[in-house]
Amino acid sequence: MGDGCTTGDHVKNLTKHMALAMATAVLMSACTTTPAPEFGGKWRPVNRFADTAREIPLNPAYIYYALPMDGTLKGVLTRWAKDTHAGLAYQLSADYTLPAAVGQIRTADGAAALQQLAQVYAAQRIELAVENGAITARPAKN
């Protein structure tokens, strides 16, 4: 080798280049991303027509039901009034917790929902009704 380099120099340079290439490969592999997770659920293909026409209600009926997060009778009535754009006349001197029985109420008929709710609170002698567009809660008459 007439360039003044010894075999040892070539081995050192080759080793340095190999180490640099390996380090680059390791660093590059650290930059790769993980594959997208498999998502479940209902997926619909985009840009496709349905096989048949299907009705989609634009104004579905409101369903009256109680949620544990409503917390109390007044909470349920307040949500129902707000959701249906009705007023609320809460004329009771106390509020009441929600027993498990209110979880059975599920109807699109507001009067029926109030009747079922009143039955749950029959021992507390509460009257529930819709009067003049407002949900009314008051003590039951003797």
mmCIF file of C-alpha atoms in Angstrom:
data_model
loop_
_atom_site.group_PDB
_atom_site.id
_atom_site.type_symbol
_atom_site.label_atom_id
_atom_site.label_comp_id
_atom_site.label_asym_id
_atom_site.label_seq_id
_atom_site.Cartn_x
_atom_site.Cartn_y
_atom_site.Cartn_z
ATOM 1 C CA MET A 1 0.000 0.000 0.000
ATOM 2 C CA GLY A 2 1.719 3.036 -1.267
ATOM 3 C CA ASP A 3 -0.529 5.670 0.352
ATOM 4 C CA GLY A 4 1.271 5.468 3.685
ATOM 5 C CA CYS A 5 -1.614 3.731 5.471
ATOM 6 C CA THR A 6 -1.108 0.481 7.218
ATOM 7 C CA THR A 7 -3.518 -2.409 7.389
ATOM 8 C CA GLY A 8 -4.182 -1.479 11.003
ATOM 9 C CA ASP A 9 -5.309 2.007 9.935
ATOM 10 C CA HIS A 10 -7.763 0.505 7.426
ATOM 11 C CA VAL A 11 -9.172 -1.822 10.091
ATOM 12 C CA LYS A 12 -9.573 1.098 12.535
ATOM 13 C CA ASN A 13 -11.317 3.215 9.885
ATOM 14 C CA LEU A 14 -13.545 0.306 8.884
ATOM 15 C CA THR A 15 -14.405 -0.323 12.536
ATOM 16 C CA LYS A 16 -15.244 3.360 13.052
ATOM 17 C CA HIS A 17 -17.452 3.389 9.944
ATOM 18 C CA MET A 18 -19.195 0.168 10.998
ATOM 19 C CA ALA A 19 -19.792 1.551 14.501
ATOM 20 C CA LEU A 20 -21.131 4.801 13.038
ATOM 21 C CA ALA A 21 -23.440 2.885 10.675
ATOM 22 C CA MET A 22 -24.734 0.704 13.515
ATOM 23 C CA ALA A 23 -25.309 3.716 15.768
ATOM 24 C CA THR A 24 -27.185 5.469 12.953
ATOM 25 C CA ALA A 25 -29.337 2.378 12.381
ATOM 26 C CA VAL A 26 -30.161 2.135 16.096
ATOM 27 C CA LEU A 27 -31.041 5.824 16.287
ATOM 28 C CA MET A 28 -33.164 5.628 13.143
ATOM 29 C CA SER A 29 -35.092 2.645 14.478
ATOM 30 C CA ALA A 30 -35.876 4.625 17.637
ATOM 31 C CA CYS A 31 -37.639 7.223 15.471
ATOM 32 C CA THR A 32 -40.106 4.794 13.937
ATOM 33 C CA THR A 33 -43.698 4.945 15.113
ATOM 34 C CA THR A 34 -45.825 2.145 16.430
ATOM 35 C CA PRO A 35 -48.564 0.891 14.137
ATOM 36 C CA ALA A 36 -52.072 2.298 14.533
ATOM 37 C CA PRO A 37 -54.170 0.389 17.056
ATOM 38 C CA GLU A 38 -57.008 -1.802 15.880
ATOM 39 C CA PHE A 39 -60.208 0.133 16.522
ATOM 40 C CA GLY A 40 -63.439 -1.726 17.132
ATOM 41 C CA GLY A 41 -66.973 -0.544 16.757
ATOM 42 C CA LYS A 42 -69.140 0.307 13.796
ATOM 43 C CA TRP A 43 -67.065 1.452 10.863
ATOM 44 C CA ARG A 44 -68.739 2.561 7.682
ATOM 45 C CA PRO A 45 -66.879 2.712 4.402
ATOM 46 C CA VAL A 46 -66.608 6.247 3.090
ATOM 47 C CA ASN A 47 -67.806 7.404 -0.306
ATOM 48 C CA ARG A 48 -70.230 4.526 -0.740
ATOM 49 C CA PHE A 49 -73.983 4.457 -1.162
ATOM 50 C CA ALA A 50 -76.172 2.326 1.081
ATOM 51 C CA ASP A 51 -77.813 -0.749 -0.440
ATOM 52 C CA THR A 52 -81.290 0.463 0.565
ATOM 53 C CA ALA A 53 -82.862 3.713 1.746
ATOM 54 C CA ARG A 54 -83.292 4.006 5.491
ATOM 55 C CA GLU A 55 -85.325 6.504 7.509
ATOM 56 C CA ILE A 56 -83.350 8.803 9.807
ATOM 57 C CA PRO A 57 -85.601 10.717 12.234
ATOM 58 C CA LEU A 58 -84.704 14.404 12.230
ATOM 59 C CA ASN A 59 -86.567 15.169 15.449
ATOM 60 C CA PRO A 60 -86.536 12.009 17.563
ATOM 61 C CA ALA A 61 -88.906 11.933 20.531
ATOM 62 C CA TYR A 62 -87.422 12.965 23.870
ATOM 63 C CA ILE A 63 -87.041 10.036 26.245
ATOM 64 C CA TYR A 64 -87.690 10.802 29.910
ATOM 65 C CA TYR A 65 -85.375 8.857 32.208
ATOM 66 C CA ALA A 66 -83.387 9.430 35.377
ATOM 67 C CA LEU A 67 -79.614 9.281 35.628
ATOM 68 C CA PRO A 68 -77.592 8.671 38.801
ATOM 69 C CA MET A 69 -75.739 11.914 38.057
ATOM 70 C CA ASP A 70 -79.045 13.812 38.413
ATOM 71 C CA GLY A 71 -78.563 13.143 42.120
ATOM 72 C CA THR A 72 -81.970 14.233 43.388
ATOM 73 C CA LEU A 73 -85.610 14.562 42.412
ATOM 74 C CA LYS A 74 -85.103 18.256 41.716
ATOM 75 C CA GLY A 75 -82.065 17.396 39.571
ATOM 76 C CA VAL A 76 -84.138 15.028 37.401
ATOM 77 C CA LEU A 77 -86.977 17.530 37.029
ATOM 78 C CA THR A 78 -84.550 20.361 36.247
ATOM 79 C CA ARG A 79 -82.900 18.332 33.475
ATOM 80 C CA TRP A 80 -86.244 17.260 32.023
ATOM 81 C CA ALA A 81 -87.486 20.870 32.036
ATOM 82 C CA LYS A 82 -84.295 22.149 30.415
ATOM 83 C CA ASP A 83 -84.182 19.384 27.787
ATOM 84 C CA THR A 84 -87.819 19.943 26.769
ATOM 85 C CA HIS A 85 -87.700 23.755 27.028
ATOM 86 C CA ALA A 86 -90.347 23.721 29.754
ATOM 87 C CA GLY A 87 -90.397 25.693 32.962
ATOM 88 C CA LEU A 88 -90.017 24.164 36.414
ATOM 89 C CA ALA A 89 -92.120 25.151 39.414
ATOM 90 C CA TYR A 90 -90.505 23.290 42.326
ATOM 91 C CA GLN A 91 -92.766 24.089 45.281
ATOM 92 C CA LEU A 92 -91.480 21.472 47.727
ATOM 93 C CA SER A 93 -89.687 22.480 50.918
ATOM 94 C CA ALA A 94 -87.143 19.654 50.550
ATOM 95 C CA ASP A 95 -85.313 17.702 47.888
ATOM 96 C CA TYR A 96 -85.119 13.907 47.753
ATOM 97 C CA THR A 97 -82.461 11.396 46.780
ATOM 98 C CA LEU A 98 -83.044 9.057 43.858
ATOM 99 C CA PRO A 99 -83.990 5.499 44.838
ATOM 100 C CA ALA A 100 -83.207 2.634 42.458
ATOM 101 C CA ALA A 101 -86.848 2.507 41.308
ATOM 102 C CA VAL A 102 -86.416 5.725 39.279
ATOM 103 C CA GLY A 103 -84.017 3.798 37.040
ATOM 104 C CA GLN A 104 -87.020 1.912 35.624
ATOM 105 C CA ILE A 105 -88.593 5.080 34.174
ATOM 106 C CA ARG A 106 -88.040 5.334 30.432
ATOM 107 C CA THR A 107 -90.788 6.776 28.250
ATOM 108 C CA ALA A 108 -91.387 9.372 25.555
ATOM 109 C CA ASP A 109 -94.612 10.480 27.304
ATOM 110 C CA GLY A 110 -93.882 13.314 29.751
ATOM 111 C CA ALA A 111 -97.135 12.905 31.693
ATOM 112 C CA ALA A 112 -96.495 9.167 32.079
ATOM 113 C CA ALA A 113 -92.933 9.839 33.249
ATOM 114 C CA LEU A 114 -94.170 12.277 35.904
ATOM 115 C CA GLN A 115 -96.858 9.818 37.005
ATOM 116 C CA GLN A 116 -94.287 7.032 37.375
ATOM 117 C CA LEU A 117 -91.956 9.375 39.252
ATOM 118 C CA ALA A 118 -94.801 10.423 41.575
ATOM 119 C CA GLN A 119 -95.484 6.744 42.316
ATOM 120 C CA VAL A 120 -91.859 6.272 43.357
ATOM 121 C CA TYR A 121 -92.229 9.195 45.787
ATOM 122 C CA ALA A 122 -95.775 8.298 46.955
ATOM 123 C CA ALA A 123 -94.624 7.932 50.575
ATOM 124 C CA GLN A 124 -93.355 11.535 50.488
ATOM 125 C CA ARG A 125 -96.793 12.707 49.266
ATOM 126 C CA ILE A 126 -95.499 14.584 46.225
ATOM 127 C CA GLU A 127 -97.672 15.668 43.310
ATOM 128 C CA LEU A 128 -96.014 16.020 39.898
ATOM 129 C CA ALA A 129 -97.753 17.433 36.836
ATOM 130 C CA VAL A 130 -97.374 19.633 33.774
ATOM 131 C CA GLU A 131 -99.276 22.895 34.175
ATOM 132 C CA ASN A 132 -99.141 25.834 31.774
ATOM 133 C CA GLY A 133 -96.114 24.381 30.005
ATOM 134 C CA ALA A 134 -94.125 23.919 33.217
ATOM 135 C CA ILE A 135 -93.258 20.839 35.245
ATOM 136 C CA THR A 136 -94.748 21.369 38.697
ATOM 137 C CA ALA A 137 -93.691 19.622 41.893
ATOM 138 C CA ARG A 138 -95.724 20.369 45.030
ATOM 139 C CA PRO A 139 -97.011 18.673 48.163
ATOM 140 C CA ALA A 140 -99.986 16.413 47.450
ATOM 141 C CA LYS A 141 -103.369 17.650 48.620
ATOM 142 C CA ASN A 142 -105.012 15.748 51.477
#
